[in-house]
């Protein structure tokens, strides 16, 4: 049984608009990402921007998650909870992940930001992570199998000497936050369901400098950190399978 939703043209238009707003939210927040500001402040700006644009932040209250974005610094792999106590400092790298609900449709995207002078090691990790997402996106076309996305990502990342997080995945998205299928970023060549026009999903590789394993914070039950406390980076886009290939719905920079 195929549970992967093929979206109607009307749903695709709704997902396209929501995804565009999610992408614009990351552009908007860039000016505020500076040394000395708290991640709580950034979260408040993000929430206000999303609401001013007629949407709601999907993470707020999702499974009990308390904030409008996830902001994951340095060794935090994902689901970092914005806080007054987390102040950005010189040399930090961070991922900001936003998901919008606009007229009932979801768009999900994240990218990396850097504060001041960042180590070459961190910059290399960020560049490799971004490139791995591009390689994954390049696998999107009707008739290809989902497993080839993770295969392309992990082949490149292994060659770079980094590791791919296997405990968190991409996912179908659009009419719900997390739909079928799961997009595993370590999958094997020619495995998994077949991509069809009208499918919408995220690709969101989390790449670790050291070991791939993660540990979820015992106290807040969300923050996932690398087991070895080395750095982690992530980029995420929401993608549509078109008749001929893909459309990167959350890209607002004209990169794709
Ligand atoms: N936006 C994240 C994703 O890419 C999900 C965050 S769920 C939350 O799938 F509850 F932690 F916010
Ligand atoms: Co996602
Ligand atoms: Co996300």
mmCIF file of C-alpha atoms and ligand atoms in Angstrom:
data_model
loop_
_atom_site.group_PDB
_atom_site.id
_atom_site.type_symbol
_atom_site.label_atom_id
_atom_site.label_comp_id
_atom_site.label_asym_id
_atom_site.label_seq_id
_atom_site.Cartn_x
_atom_site.Cartn_y
_atom_site.Cartn_z
ATOM 1 C CA UNK A 1 0.000 0.000 0.000
ATOM 2 C CA UNK A 2 1.337 3.347 -1.068
ATOM 3 C CA UNK A 3 0.746 5.946 1.610
ATOM 4 C CA UNK A 4 2.755 8.673 -0.066
ATOM 5 C CA UNK A 5 0.356 11.480 -0.930
ATOM 6 C CA UNK A 6 0.340 12.762 -4.503
ATOM 7 C CA UNK A 7 -0.674 16.395 -4.109
ATOM 8 C CA UNK A 8 -3.296 18.032 -6.318
ATOM 9 C CA UNK A 9 -2.389 21.204 -8.260
ATOM 10 C CA UNK A 10 -4.330 23.215 -5.669
ATOM 11 C CA UNK A 11 -2.427 21.616 -2.778
ATOM 12 C CA UNK A 12 0.880 22.166 -4.590
ATOM 13 C CA UNK A 13 0.094 25.865 -4.963
ATOM 14 C CA UNK A 14 -0.656 26.070 -1.226
ATOM 15 C CA UNK A 15 2.541 24.218 -0.296
ATOM 16 C CA UNK A 16 4.523 26.421 -2.697
ATOM 17 C CA UNK A 17 3.251 29.587 -0.948
ATOM 18 C CA UNK A 18 3.912 28.251 2.538
ATOM 19 C CA UNK A 19 7.380 27.016 1.545
ATOM 20 C CA UNK A 20 8.202 30.411 0.068
ATOM 21 C CA UNK A 21 7.247 32.069 3.341
ATOM 22 C CA UNK A 22 9.431 29.606 5.289
ATOM 23 C CA UNK A 23 12.355 30.458 2.995
ATOM 24 C CA UNK A 24 11.675 34.188 3.374
ATOM 25 C CA UNK A 25 11.662 33.773 7.152
ATOM 26 C CA UNK A 26 15.256 32.500 7.025
ATOM 27 C CA UNK A 27 16.216 35.473 4.824
ATOM 28 C CA UNK A 28 14.477 37.863 7.211
ATOM 29 C CA UNK A 29 16.160 36.508 10.347
ATOM 30 C CA UNK A 30 19.681 36.722 8.872
ATOM 31 C CA UNK A 31 20.051 40.409 9.835
ATOM 32 C CA UNK A 32 19.383 39.625 13.489
ATOM 33 C CA UNK A 33 21.787 36.693 13.817
ATOM 34 C CA UNK A 34 24.697 38.398 15.619
ATOM 35 C CA UNK A 35 27.076 37.971 18.513
ATOM 36 C CA UNK A 36 25.380 38.804 21.833
ATOM 37 C CA UNK A 37 21.765 38.038 20.902
ATOM 38 C CA UNK A 38 19.841 35.184 22.512
ATOM 39 C CA UNK A 39 18.211 32.399 20.544
ATOM 40 C CA UNK A 40 14.960 33.296 22.351
ATOM 41 C CA UNK A 41 15.116 36.766 20.756
ATOM 42 C CA UNK A 42 15.557 35.195 17.306
ATOM 43 C CA UNK A 43 12.638 32.853 17.968
ATOM 44 C CA UNK A 44 10.400 35.801 18.875
ATOM 45 C CA UNK A 45 11.354 37.646 15.684
ATOM 46 C CA UNK A 46 10.657 34.491 13.668
ATOM 47 C CA UNK A 47 7.254 33.983 15.276
ATOM 48 C CA UNK A 48 6.241 37.617 14.689
ATOM 49 C CA UNK A 49 7.339 37.498 11.021
ATOM 50 C CA UNK A 50 5.446 34.269 10.356
ATOM 51 C CA UNK A 51 2.266 35.608 12.004
ATOM 52 C CA UNK A 52 2.508 38.993 10.222
ATOM 53 C CA UNK A 53 2.453 37.013 6.993
ATOM 54 C CA UNK A 54 -0.771 35.236 7.914
ATOM 55 C CA UNK A 55 0.786 31.907 8.898
ATOM 56 C CA UNK A 56 1.536 30.006 12.097
ATOM 57 C CA UNK A 57 4.756 28.308 13.216
ATOM 58 C CA UNK A 58 4.239 24.539 12.931
ATOM 59 C CA UNK A 59 6.630 23.586 15.724
ATOM 60 C CA UNK A 60 4.805 25.575 18.416
ATOM 61 C CA UNK A 61 3.004 22.952 20.501
ATOM 62 C CA UNK A 62 3.961 20.131 18.119
ATOM 63 C CA UNK A 63 4.381 17.054 20.320
ATOM 64 C CA UNK A 64 4.791 19.490 23.211
ATOM 65 C CA UNK A 65 7.642 21.416 21.537
ATOM 66 C CA UNK A 66 7.558 24.902 23.130
ATOM 67 C CA UNK A 67 8.944 27.292 20.477
ATOM 68 C CA UNK A 68 8.399 28.647 16.948
ATOM 69 C CA UNK A 69 11.736 27.472 15.548
ATOM 70 C CA UNK A 70 14.570 25.075 16.287
ATOM 71 C CA UNK A 71 17.971 26.740 16.786
ATOM 72 C CA UNK A 72 20.832 24.272 17.050
ATOM 73 C CA UNK A 73 24.328 25.515 17.974
ATOM 74 C CA UNK A 74 27.692 23.812 17.404
ATOM 75 C CA UNK A 75 27.416 20.230 18.767
ATOM 76 C CA UNK A 76 23.606 20.356 18.701
ATOM 77 C CA UNK A 77 22.443 18.190 15.793
ATOM 78 C CA UNK A 78 18.786 19.310 15.743
ATOM 79 C CA UNK A 79 15.793 20.399 17.853
ATOM 80 C CA UNK A 80 17.737 22.987 19.865
ATOM 81 C CA UNK A 81 15.163 24.909 21.922
ATOM 82 C CA UNK A 82 15.509 28.704 21.749
ATOM 83 C CA UNK A 83 16.342 30.134 25.173
ATOM 84 C CA UNK A 84 17.208 33.400 26.935
ATOM 85 C CA UNK A 85 20.257 31.588 28.277
ATOM 86 C CA UNK A 86 21.698 30.728 24.870
ATOM 87 C CA UNK A 87 23.650 33.792 23.705
ATOM 88 C CA UNK A 88 25.430 33.731 20.344
ATOM 89 C CA UNK A 89 29.194 34.170 20.609
ATOM 90 C CA UNK A 90 32.107 34.634 18.244
ATOM 91 C CA UNK A 91 32.960 31.402 16.431
ATOM 92 C CA UNK A 92 29.538 29.754 16.854
ATOM 93 C CA UNK A 93 27.832 27.930 14.003
ATOM 94 C CA UNK A 94 24.075 27.454 14.148
ATOM 95 C CA UNK A 95 21.184 25.972 12.240
ATOM 96 C CA UNK A 96 17.828 27.738 12.213
ATOM 97 C CA UNK A 97 14.893 25.517 11.187
ATOM 98 C CA UNK A 98 11.457 26.975 10.484
ATOM 99 C CA UNK A 99 8.224 25.314 9.444
ATOM 100 C CA UNK A 100 5.225 27.415 8.448
ATOM 101 C CA UNK A 101 1.537 26.563 8.204
ATOM 102 C CA UNK A 102 -0.114 28.876 5.682
ATOM 103 C CA UNK A 103 -3.778 28.216 4.823
ATOM 104 C CA UNK A 104 -3.282 24.703 6.204
ATOM 105 C CA UNK A 105 -0.189 23.928 4.085
ATOM 106 C CA UNK A 106 3.313 23.236 5.412
ATOM 107 C CA UNK A 107 6.751 24.436 4.289
ATOM 108 C CA UNK A 108 9.912 23.307 6.102
ATOM 109 C CA UNK A 109 13.453 24.625 5.651
ATOM 110 C CA UNK A 110 16.666 25.240 7.556
ATOM 111 C CA UNK A 111 20.126 26.645 6.973
ATOM 112 C CA UNK A 112 23.389 27.395 8.735
ATOM 113 C CA UNK A 113 24.581 30.760 10.054
ATOM 114 C CA UNK A 114 28.011 31.702 11.425
ATOM 115 C CA UNK A 115 29.028 34.232 14.088
ATOM 116 C CA UNK A 116 32.185 36.293 13.561
ATOM 117 C CA UNK A 117 35.381 34.361 12.917
ATOM 118 C CA UNK A 118 34.613 30.675 12.518
ATOM 119 C CA UNK A 119 37.202 27.884 12.319
ATOM 120 C CA UNK A 120 38.127 26.462 8.911
ATOM 121 C CA UNK A 121 37.028 23.060 10.166
ATOM 122 C CA UNK A 122 33.536 24.406 10.836
ATOM 123 C CA UNK A 123 33.354 26.228 7.492
ATOM 124 C CA UNK A 124 34.399 23.045 5.651
ATOM 125 C CA UNK A 125 31.758 21.023 7.476
ATOM 126 C CA UNK A 126 29.079 23.579 6.566
ATOM 127 C CA UNK A 127 30.140 23.652 2.899
ATOM 128 C CA UNK A 128 30.153 19.844 2.671
ATOM 129 C CA UNK A 129 26.721 19.630 4.293
ATOM 130 C CA UNK A 130 25.267 22.143 1.857
ATOM 131 C CA UNK A 131 26.835 20.308 -1.077
ATOM 132 C CA UNK A 132 25.425 16.989 0.174
ATOM 133 C CA UNK A 133 21.913 18.466 0.167
ATOM 134 C CA UNK A 134 22.471 19.614 -3.432
ATOM 135 C CA UNK A 135 23.591 16.103 -4.411
ATOM 136 C CA UNK A 136 20.454 14.683 -2.781
ATOM 137 C CA UNK A 137 18.222 17.179 -4.609
ATOM 138 C CA UNK A 138 19.838 16.193 -7.887
ATOM 139 C CA UNK A 139 18.437 12.689 -7.449
ATOM 140 C CA UNK A 140 14.838 13.959 -7.480
ATOM 141 C CA UNK A 141 12.953 13.029 -10.642
ATOM 142 C CA UNK A 142 9.979 10.806 -11.509
ATOM 143 C CA UNK A 143 10.910 7.130 -11.622
ATOM 144 C CA UNK A 144 13.962 7.379 -9.376
ATOM 145 C CA UNK A 145 13.936 5.603 -6.018
ATOM 146 C CA UNK A 146 14.039 7.524 -2.723
ATOM 147 C CA UNK A 147 17.031 5.510 -1.532
ATOM 148 C CA UNK A 148 19.216 7.159 -4.144
ATOM 149 C CA UNK A 149 18.915 10.478 -2.296
ATOM 150 C CA UNK A 150 20.583 9.171 0.859
ATOM 151 C CA UNK A 151 23.023 7.134 -1.196
ATOM 152 C CA UNK A 152 24.261 10.261 -3.001
ATOM 153 C CA UNK A 153 24.537 12.149 0.279
ATOM 154 C CA UNK A 154 26.363 9.447 2.224
ATOM 155 C CA UNK A 155 28.752 8.549 -0.600
ATOM 156 C CA UNK A 156 29.995 12.145 -0.743
ATOM 157 C CA UNK A 157 30.081 12.643 3.035
ATOM 158 C CA UNK A 158 32.091 9.438 3.606
ATOM 159 C CA UNK A 159 34.602 10.637 1.025
ATOM 160 C CA UNK A 160 34.948 13.914 2.978
ATOM 161 C CA UNK A 161 35.608 11.971 6.203
ATOM 162 C CA UNK A 162 32.486 13.193 8.017
ATOM 163 C CA UNK A 163 29.522 11.117 9.148
ATOM 164 C CA UNK A 164 25.811 11.171 8.311
ATOM 165 C CA UNK A 165 23.300 11.199 11.167
ATOM 166 C CA UNK A 166 21.014 8.155 10.850
ATOM 167 C CA UNK A 167 18.707 8.791 13.815
ATOM 168 C CA UNK A 168 16.808 11.728 12.227
ATOM 169 C CA UNK A 169 15.347 11.765 8.706
ATOM 170 C CA UNK A 170 13.702 13.905 6.062
ATOM 171 C CA UNK A 171 10.006 13.348 5.507
ATOM 172 C CA UNK A 172 7.000 13.871 3.312
ATOM 173 C CA UNK A 173 5.539 17.315 4.066
ATOM 174 C CA UNK A 174 2.781 19.576 2.769
ATOM 175 C CA UNK A 175 -0.666 18.705 4.053
ATOM 176 C CA UNK A 176 0.832 17.446 7.330
ATOM 177 C CA UNK A 177 4.093 18.266 9.111
ATOM 178 C CA UNK A 178 5.506 14.751 8.893
ATOM 179 C CA UNK A 179 4.091 12.496 6.166
ATOM 180 C CA UNK A 180 5.310 9.324 4.486
ATOM 181 C CA UNK A 181 7.911 8.511 3.368
ATOM 182 C CA UNK A 182 10.868 8.904 5.708
ATOM 183 C CA UNK A 183 13.875 10.166 3.776
ATOM 184 C CA UNK A 184 16.842 8.356 5.243
ATOM 185 C CA UNK A 185 20.110 10.179 4.525
ATOM 186 C CA UNK A 186 22.205 6.997 4.711
ATOM 187 C CA UNK A 187 20.074 4.795 2.450
ATOM 188 C CA UNK A 188 21.363 2.316 -0.112
ATOM 189 C CA UNK A 189 21.389 2.648 -3.878
ATOM 190 C CA UNK A 190 18.196 1.590 -5.719
ATOM 191 C CA UNK A 191 16.100 1.021 -2.603
ATOM 192 C CA UNK A 192 12.862 2.569 -1.393
ATOM 193 C CA UNK A 193 9.661 3.817 -3.038
ATOM 194 C CA UNK A 194 9.532 5.379 -6.508
ATOM 195 C CA UNK A 195 9.269 9.169 -6.820
ATOM 196 C CA UNK A 196 6.204 10.454 -8.676
ATOM 197 C CA UNK A 197 5.135 13.921 -9.837
ATOM 198 C CA UNK A 198 3.169 15.701 -7.110
ATOM 199 C CA UNK A 199 5.090 14.225 -4.180
ATOM 200 C CA UNK A 200 6.478 16.829 -1.754
ATOM 201 C CA UNK A 201 9.066 16.057 0.899
ATOM 202 C CA UNK A 202 12.115 17.394 2.696
ATOM 203 C CA UNK A 203 15.754 16.484 2.338
ATOM 204 C CA UNK A 204 17.605 17.597 5.479
ATOM 205 C CA UNK A 205 20.977 15.938 6.007
ATOM 206 C CA UNK A 206 22.589 16.369 9.425
ATOM 207 C CA UNK A 207 26.341 15.873 9.040
ATOM 208 C CA UNK A 208 28.727 15.331 11.966
ATOM 209 C CA UNK A 209 32.397 16.226 12.141
ATOM 210 C CA UNK A 210 33.065 13.075 14.192
ATOM 211 C CA UNK A 211 30.891 10.113 15.125
ATOM 212 C CA UNK A 212 27.346 9.859 13.715
ATOM 213 C CA UNK A 213 25.577 9.069 16.998
ATOM 214 C CA UNK A 214 23.343 11.513 18.854
ATOM 215 C CA UNK A 215 22.004 11.818 22.407
ATOM 216 C CA UNK A 216 18.745 13.576 23.279
ATOM 217 C CA UNK A 217 18.946 15.840 26.347
ATOM 218 C CA UNK A 218 17.619 14.055 29.442
ATOM 219 C CA UNK A 219 16.077 17.191 30.876
ATOM 220 C CA UNK A 220 14.408 18.986 27.977
ATOM 221 C CA UNK A 221 13.707 15.766 25.984
ATOM 222 C CA UNK A 222 14.383 17.561 22.640
ATOM 223 C CA UNK A 223 17.924 18.864 22.174
ATOM 224 C CA UNK A 224 19.917 16.255 20.220
ATOM 225 C CA UNK A 225 23.712 16.527 20.565
ATOM 226 C CA UNK A 226 26.581 14.627 18.987
ATOM 227 C CA UNK A 227 27.789 11.783 21.235
ATOM 228 C CA UNK A 228 31.378 13.056 20.990
ATOM 229 C CA UNK A 229 30.440 16.769 21.340
ATOM 230 C CA UNK A 230 32.042 17.550 17.978
ATOM 231 C CA UNK A 231 30.306 19.862 15.491
ATOM 232 C CA UNK A 232 27.192 19.116 13.444
ATOM 233 C CA UNK A 233 25.674 20.996 10.489
ATOM 234 C CA UNK A 234 22.364 20.776 8.606
ATOM 235 C CA UNK A 235 20.549 22.265 5.605
ATOM 236 C CA UNK A 236 16.932 21.491 4.660
ATOM 237 C CA UNK A 237 14.665 22.196 1.714
ATOM 238 C CA UNK A 238 11.101 21.223 0.799
ATOM 239 C CA UNK A 239 11.108 19.692 -2.690
ATOM 240 C CA UNK A 240 8.369 18.960 -5.236
ATOM 241 C CA UNK A 241 8.737 16.152 -7.783
ATOM 242 C CA UNK A 242 7.758 17.698 -11.140
ATOM 243 C CA UNK A 243 7.079 15.953 -14.477
ATOM 244 C CA UNK A 244 10.726 16.389 -15.450
ATOM 245 C CA UNK A 245 12.675 16.663 -12.194
ATOM 246 C CA UNK A 246 12.319 18.824 -9.121
ATOM 247 C CA UNK A 247 11.312 22.237 -7.833
ATOM 248 C CA UNK A 248 12.944 23.482 -4.613
ATOM 249 C CA UNK A 249 9.880 25.081 -3.029
ATOM 250 C CA UNK A 250 11.721 26.701 -0.101
ATOM 251 C CA UNK A 251 14.435 28.273 -2.271
ATOM 252 C CA UNK A 252 13.924 32.038 -2.344
ATOM 253 C CA UNK A 253 17.493 32.928 -3.291
ATOM 254 C CA UNK A 254 17.248 31.783 -6.917
ATOM 255 C CA UNK A 255 19.940 29.204 -6.295
ATOM 256 C CA UNK A 256 17.912 26.381 -7.861
HETATM 257 N N1 LIG B 1 11.481 21.237 11.433
HETATM 258 C C1 LIG B 1 11.932 19.960 11.938
HETATM 259 C C2 LIG B 1 12.043 19.061 10.735
HETATM 260 O O1 LIG B 1 12.739 19.424 9.835
HETATM 261 C C3 LIG B 1 10.999 19.359 12.914
HETATM 262 C C4 LIG B 1 11.018 19.997 14.235
HETATM 263 S S1 LIG B 1 9.836 19.232 15.201
HETATM 264 C C5 LIG B 1 9.967 20.018 16.630
HETATM 265 O O2 LIG B 1 11.436 18.047 10.579
HETATM 266 F F1 LIG B 1 8.927 19.670 17.324
HETATM 267 F F2 LIG B 1 11.086 19.737 17.190
HETATM 268 F F3 LIG B 1 9.958 21.309 16.435
HETATM 269 CO CO1 LIG B 2 11.849 18.633 8.147
HETATM 270 CO CO1 LIG B 3 12.742 21.488 9.516
#
